[in-house]
């Protein structure tokens, strides 16, 4: 009898016993209702995917200042808490577990998305290349305003309060979004952080905000109900770093102090290579981290099983496959055909490409 682990080997993740290691990755879908409040169609979407070992929700801004895209849900108002509560109740009724991803986009925003048309904030006034997605269509990113030193504690407080709201909404835990070129990533990397104060310069300073935010969130939920997501190789949102191995090596080792539920790392992609990134396979960071490692990036079932069997990862998060296959664990278990995701319906819109992908039973 084989003792080799795979996607269907149960695992204890922090405070929870998961029936499988197939995680639904955080996926921005731009379908929140008025006031960035989760609505009925969002309840159906998450409920359909409750067979995941763990659901990590789409990124949700911790404050109005943290918003960078239209119709993304927030976790900073009573109405948003009530909207999310319907989702957590629906997922729990199906036997699932769900973490909320906490998000501040920093410079990846536009004044039209900010309170009172304010300039987006960042560690330094470095304009990102490219365009922001706004309610008026694509518009050029602006040069952000560098946060003043005395403003930084209020950023930490935004995450702390958002975690309290997430607890009130019934989430099993939260994931701190430190990846993909958003605010915490902007502070961590020297391509976007040109500060000369306690939050800039050496990596110990650049990692300070990530660690302070993680500490604040852990104070609310406990470390065994908190995850952190990082993207060491990513060039997404015009991100660079002069020494990503050293930068992320330091950050990953520093996160050990919190005894987190997991660390979630993105594998390098072809786009990262194309835009001058340093491709670092996540397994290189494995020896630096003491806890559970979750990996993400275009894994299929075979690659997921291989990563777990080899010990390179403990869990695998799936994005596009979960968009198109609400019952992905069942399909994997039966080696059943998979629905093809339609990229044209990933962002915005209504039910099409959101809650109308058929389950296996419907196809049969």
Coordinates of C-alpha atoms in Angstrom, one line a residue:
X1 CA 0.0 0.0 0.0
X2 CA 1.5 3.3 -1.1
X3 CA 2.1 6.0 1.6
X4 CA 2.8 8.7 -1.0
X5 CA 0.9 11.9 -0.3
X6 CA -1.2 13.5 -3.0
X7 CA -3.9 16.1 -3.5
X8 CA -6.4 13.9 -1.6
X9 CA -4.3 13.2 1.5
X10 CA -6.1 15.0 4.4
X11 CA -4.0 17.7 6.1
X12 CA -4.2 19.7 9.3
X13 CA -3.9 23.4 8.3
X14 CA -3.5 25.5 11.4
X15 CA -6.7 25.2 13.3
X16 CA -8.5 23.1 10.7
X17 CA -8.5 19.5 9.4
X18 CA -8.8 19.7 5.6
X19 CA -10.3 16.7 3.6
X20 CA -8.0 17.5 0.6
X21 CA -5.1 19.8 -0.4
X22 CA -6.9 21.4 -3.4
X23 CA -7.3 25.1 -2.5
X24 CA -9.4 27.6 -4.4
X25 CA -6.9 30.5 -5.2
X26 CA -7.9 34.1 -4.6
X27 CA -9.5 35.3 -7.9
X28 CA -10.5 38.9 -8.6
X29 CA -13.9 38.8 -10.5
X30 CA -15.2 42.4 -10.3
X31 CA -18.7 41.4 -9.5
X32 CA -19.4 43.1 -6.1
X33 CA -22.6 45.1 -5.8
X34 CA -23.1 48.8 -5.0
X35 CA -20.9 50.0 -2.2
X36 CA -18.5 47.1 -3.0
X37 CA -20.8 44.9 -1.0
X38 CA -20.9 41.1 -1.8
X39 CA -24.3 40.2 -3.4
X40 CA -26.5 37.2 -4.0
X41 CA -24.6 36.0 -7.1
X42 CA -21.3 36.0 -5.1
X43 CA -23.0 33.7 -2.5
X44 CA -23.8 31.2 -5.2
X45 CA -20.3 31.4 -6.7
X46 CA -18.6 30.5 -3.4
X47 CA -21.2 28.0 -2.3
X48 CA -20.7 26.1 -5.6
X49 CA -17.0 25.7 -4.8
X50 CA -17.3 24.6 -1.1
X51 CA -15.7 21.2 -1.8
X52 CA -12.3 22.8 -2.0
X53 CA -10.1 21.9 0.9
X54 CA -10.0 25.6 1.5
X55 CA -11.4 28.6 -0.3
X56 CA -9.4 31.8 -0.3
X57 CA -11.6 34.6 -1.4
X58 CA -10.9 37.2 -4.0
X59 CA -8.8 40.1 -2.7
X60 CA -10.9 42.5 -0.6
X61 CA -9.8 46.0 0.1
X62 CA -9.2 46.9 3.8
X63 CA -10.3 50.5 3.3
X64 CA -11.7 52.8 0.6
X65 CA -8.1 53.9 0.0
X66 CA -7.1 50.3 -0.7
X67 CA -9.3 50.0 -3.8
X68 CA -7.7 49.7 -7.2
X69 CA -10.4 48.2 -9.5
X70 CA -14.1 48.6 -10.1
X71 CA -16.6 46.3 -8.3
X72 CA -14.1 44.6 -6.0
X73 CA -15.5 43.7 -2.5
X74 CA -14.4 45.5 0.6
X75 CA -14.2 44.5 4.3
X76 CA -14.5 48.0 5.9
X77 CA -18.2 48.6 6.3
X78 CA -21.1 47.0 8.2
X79 CA -22.9 46.4 4.9
X80 CA -19.9 44.6 3.5
X81 CA -19.6 42.5 6.7
X82 CA -23.3 41.5 6.3
X83 CA -22.8 40.6 2.6
X84 CA -19.7 38.4 3.4
X85 CA -21.6 36.8 6.3
X86 CA -24.1 35.3 3.8
X87 CA -21.2 33.8 1.9
X88 CA -19.4 32.3 4.9
X89 CA -22.8 30.8 6.1
X90 CA -23.4 29.2 2.7
X91 CA -19.9 27.7 2.5
X92 CA -20.1 26.4 6.0
X93 CA -23.5 24.9 5.4
X94 CA -21.8 22.8 2.6
X95 CA -19.0 21.8 4.9
X96 CA -16.4 24.1 3.5
X97 CA -13.8 26.4 5.0
X98 CA -13.1 29.9 3.8
X99 CA -10.4 32.5 4.4
X100 CA -10.7 36.2 3.3
X101 CA -7.8 37.8 1.4
X102 CA -6.9 41.2 2.8
X103 CA -5.8 43.8 0.2
X104 CA -4.4 47.3 -0.1
X105 CA -3.4 48.1 -3.7
X106 CA -1.2 51.1 -3.0
X107 CA -0.1 52.7 -6.2
X108 CA -2.1 50.3 -8.5
X109 CA -5.1 52.5 -8.4
X110 CA -6.4 55.8 -9.9
X111 CA -7.8 59.0 -8.4
X112 CA -11.2 58.2 -9.8
X113 CA -11.3 55.1 -7.5
X114 CA -10.0 56.9 -4.4
X115 CA -12.0 58.8 -1.8
X116 CA -12.4 62.5 -2.9
X117 CA -10.3 61.8 -6.0
X118 CA -7.2 61.6 -3.9
X119 CA -3.8 60.5 -5.3
X120 CA -3.1 56.8 -4.6
X121 CA -0.5 56.1 -1.9
X122 CA 2.8 54.1 -2.1
X123 CA 6.1 53.7 -0.3
X124 CA 7.6 56.1 -2.8
X125 CA 6.5 58.4 -5.6
X126 CA 7.3 55.9 -8.4
X127 CA 4.7 55.8 -11.2
X128 CA 3.9 52.3 -12.5
X129 CA 3.9 51.6 -16.2
X130 CA 0.6 50.7 -17.8
X131 CA -3.1 51.5 -17.2
X132 CA -5.5 51.4 -14.3
X133 CA -8.9 49.7 -14.8
X134 CA -11.5 52.3 -13.9
X135 CA -15.3 52.7 -14.2
X136 CA -14.5 55.0 -17.2
X137 CA -12.3 52.4 -18.9
X138 CA -8.5 52.0 -18.9
X139 CA -6.6 55.1 -17.8
X140 CA -2.9 55.8 -17.3
X141 CA -1.5 55.1 -13.8
X142 CA -0.6 58.3 -12.0
X143 CA 2.5 59.0 -9.9
X144 CA 1.5 58.0 -6.4
X145 CA 2.0 60.0 -3.2
X146 CA 4.7 58.6 -0.9
X147 CA 3.2 57.8 2.5
X148 CA 4.5 60.0 5.4
X149 CA 6.1 58.1 8.2
X150 CA 3.4 59.1 10.6
X151 CA 0.7 57.7 8.3
X152 CA 2.1 54.2 8.3
X153 CA 0.5 53.1 11.7
X154 CA -2.9 53.9 10.1
X155 CA -2.2 51.5 7.3
X156 CA -1.5 48.8 9.9
X157 CA -4.7 49.8 11.7
X158 CA -6.7 49.3 8.4
X159 CA -5.6 45.7 8.2
X160 CA -6.3 45.2 11.9
X161 CA -9.8 46.6 11.6
X162 CA -10.4 44.6 8.5
X163 CA -9.4 41.4 10.3
X164 CA -11.9 42.2 13.1
X165 CA -14.6 42.7 10.4
X166 CA -13.6 39.4 8.8
X167 CA -13.9 37.6 12.2
X168 CA -17.3 39.2 12.6
X169 CA -18.4 38.0 9.1
X170 CA -17.6 34.4 10.1
X171 CA -14.5 33.7 8.2
X172 CA -12.4 30.8 9.3
X173 CA -9.2 32.9 8.8
X174 CA -7.6 35.5 6.6
X175 CA -4.8 35.7 4.1
X176 CA -2.5 38.8 4.0
X177 CA -2.0 39.7 0.4
X178 CA 1.7 40.6 0.1
X179 CA 2.1 39.7 -3.5
X180 CA 1.5 40.9 -7.1
X181 CA 2.8 44.4 -6.8
X182 CA 0.3 45.7 -4.3
X183 CA 1.1 47.9 -1.3
X184 CA 3.0 45.4 1.0
X185 CA 4.9 44.1 -2.0
X186 CA 5.7 47.7 -3.0
X187 CA 7.3 48.3 0.4
X188 CA 9.2 45.0 0.3
X189 CA 10.9 45.5 -3.1
X190 CA 13.6 48.1 -3.8
X191 CA 12.3 48.8 -7.3
X192 CA 9.3 50.6 -5.7
X193 CA 10.7 51.4 -2.2
X194 CA 13.2 54.3 -2.3
X195 CA 12.6 55.5 1.3
X196 CA 15.4 56.5 3.6
X197 CA 13.5 56.1 6.9
X198 CA 12.7 53.1 9.1
X199 CA 10.7 51.5 6.2
X200 CA 13.3 51.8 3.5
X201 CA 16.8 50.9 2.6
X202 CA 18.0 47.5 3.9
X203 CA 15.6 44.6 3.6
X204 CA 15.0 44.5 7.4
X205 CA 13.3 47.9 6.9
X206 CA 11.5 47.2 3.7
X207 CA 9.9 44.1 5.2
X208 CA 8.8 46.0 8.3
X209 CA 5.3 46.9 7.1
X210 CA 4.6 43.3 5.9
X211 CA 5.6 42.0 9.4
X212 CA 3.7 44.7 11.3
X213 CA 0.6 44.0 9.3
X214 CA 0.9 40.3 9.8
X215 CA 1.4 40.8 13.5
X216 CA -1.7 43.0 13.7
X217 CA -3.8 40.4 11.9
X218 CA -2.4 37.5 14.0
X219 CA -3.4 39.4 17.1
X220 CA -7.0 39.3 15.9
X221 CA -7.2 35.7 14.5
X222 CA -4.2 33.8 16.0
X223 CA -1.4 32.7 13.8
X224 CA -3.0 29.3 13.0
X225 CA -5.8 31.1 11.2
X226 CA -3.7 33.4 9.1
X227 CA -1.8 32.9 5.8
X228 CA 0.5 35.2 3.9
X229 CA 0.9 35.3 0.1
X230 CA 4.1 36.4 -1.6
X231 CA 5.3 36.4 -5.3
X232 CA 9.1 36.4 -5.3
X233 CA 9.5 36.2 -9.1
X234 CA 6.6 38.3 -10.2
X235 CA 7.0 41.3 -12.5
X236 CA 3.2 41.9 -12.5
X237 CA 2.3 45.6 -11.9
X238 CA 5.7 46.7 -13.0
X239 CA 7.6 45.2 -10.1
X240 CA 11.4 44.8 -9.8
X241 CA 13.9 44.0 -7.1
X242 CA 17.7 44.0 -7.2
X243 CA 18.1 40.8 -5.2
X244 CA 14.8 38.9 -4.9
X245 CA 16.5 35.8 -3.4
X246 CA 17.8 37.9 -0.5
X247 CA 14.7 40.0 -0.2
X248 CA 12.2 37.2 -0.1
X249 CA 14.5 34.9 1.8
X250 CA 14.6 37.4 4.6
X251 CA 10.8 38.0 4.6
X252 CA 10.0 34.3 4.5
X253 CA 12.3 33.5 7.4
X254 CA 10.9 36.4 9.4
X255 CA 7.4 35.1 8.9
X256 CA 8.3 31.9 10.8
X257 CA 7.9 33.9 14.1
X258 CA 4.1 34.0 13.6
X259 CA 3.5 30.2 13.3
X260 CA 1.1 30.9 10.4
X261 CA -1.5 28.5 9.0
X262 CA 0.5 28.6 5.7
X263 CA 2.7 30.5 3.4
X264 CA 1.3 30.9 -0.1
X265 CA 4.0 31.4 -2.9
X266 CA 3.5 32.0 -6.6
X267 CA 5.8 30.1 -9.0
X268 CA 7.6 32.1 -11.7
X269 CA 5.7 32.5 -15.0
X270 CA 6.7 33.0 -18.6
X271 CA 5.7 36.6 -18.3
X272 CA 8.1 37.1 -15.4
X273 CA 10.9 36.0 -17.7
X274 CA 9.7 38.1 -20.6
X275 CA 9.7 41.2 -18.4
X276 CA 13.1 40.7 -16.9
X277 CA 12.3 39.0 -13.7
X278 CA 14.4 36.5 -11.8
X279 CA 12.6 33.1 -12.0
X280 CA 13.0 31.5 -8.6
X281 CA 11.1 28.1 -8.2
X282 CA 9.2 28.1 -4.9
X283 CA 11.0 25.0 -3.8
X284 CA 14.2 27.1 -3.3
X285 CA 12.5 28.9 -0.4
X286 CA 11.1 25.6 1.1
X287 CA 14.1 25.1 3.5
X288 CA 13.6 28.6 4.9
X289 CA 10.0 28.2 6.0
X290 CA 9.0 26.0 9.0
X291 CA 5.3 25.7 8.3
X292 CA 3.0 24.5 5.5
X293 CA 3.8 25.8 2.0
X294 CA 1.0 26.4 -0.6
X295 CA 2.0 26.9 -4.2
X296 CA 0.2 28.4 -7.2
X297 CA 0.6 28.9 -10.9
X298 CA -1.0 26.9 -13.7
X299 CA -0.7 23.6 -11.9
X300 CA -2.8 20.7 -13.3
X301 CA -3.7 17.6 -11.2
X302 CA -0.6 15.7 -12.1
X303 CA 1.7 18.6 -11.3
X304 CA -0.1 19.2 -8.1
X305 CA 0.2 15.5 -7.0
X306 CA 3.9 15.6 -7.9
X307 CA 4.6 18.8 -5.9
X308 CA 3.0 17.2 -2.8
X309 CA 4.6 13.7 -3.3
X310 CA 8.1 15.3 -3.6
X311 CA 7.6 17.4 -0.5
X312 CA 8.1 20.6 -2.5
X313 CA 4.6 21.8 -1.4
X314 CA 1.9 20.8 1.1
X315 CA -1.1 22.3 -0.7
X316 CA -1.8 23.6 -4.2
X317 CA -4.1 26.5 -5.1
X318 CA -6.0 26.4 -8.4
X319 CA -7.3 29.5 -10.1
X320 CA -8.6 29.2 -13.6
X321 CA -9.5 25.6 -13.1
X322 CA -11.7 26.5 -10.2
X323 CA -13.4 29.3 -12.2
X324 CA -14.5 26.8 -14.8
X325 CA -15.0 23.8 -12.5
X326 CA -17.0 24.5 -9.4
X327 CA -16.6 20.8 -8.4
X328 CA -12.9 20.5 -9.2
X329 CA -12.1 18.0 -6.4
X330 CA -14.7 15.6 -7.6
X331 CA -13.5 15.9 -11.2
X332 CA -9.9 15.3 -10.1
X333 CA -11.0 12.3 -8.0
X334 CA -12.8 10.7 -11.0
X335 CA -10.3 11.8 -13.6
X336 CA -13.3 13.4 -15.3
X337 CA -13.0 15.9 -18.2
X338 CA -12.7 19.5 -17.2
X339 CA -14.7 22.5 -18.4
X340 CA -12.6 25.0 -20.3
X341 CA -12.3 28.5 -18.7
X342 CA -13.5 31.4 -20.8
X343 CA -11.1 34.4 -20.2
X344 CA -13.6 36.8 -21.8
X345 CA -15.8 36.4 -18.7
X346 CA -13.2 36.4 -16.0
X347 CA -13.6 40.1 -15.0
X348 CA -16.9 41.9 -14.6
X349 CA -20.3 41.0 -16.0
X350 CA -23.1 38.9 -14.5
X351 CA -23.8 35.2 -14.2
X352 CA -22.2 34.1 -17.5
X353 CA -18.8 32.7 -16.9
X354 CA -19.3 33.0 -13.1
X355 CA -22.0 30.7 -11.8
X356 CA -23.1 28.9 -15.0
X357 CA -20.2 26.5 -15.5
X358 CA -21.8 23.0 -15.2
X359 CA -21.0 20.6 -12.4
X360 CA -20.2 17.0 -13.3
X361 CA -23.6 15.8 -12.4
X362 CA -25.2 18.3 -14.7
X363 CA -23.0 17.2 -17.6
X364 CA -23.8 13.6 -17.0

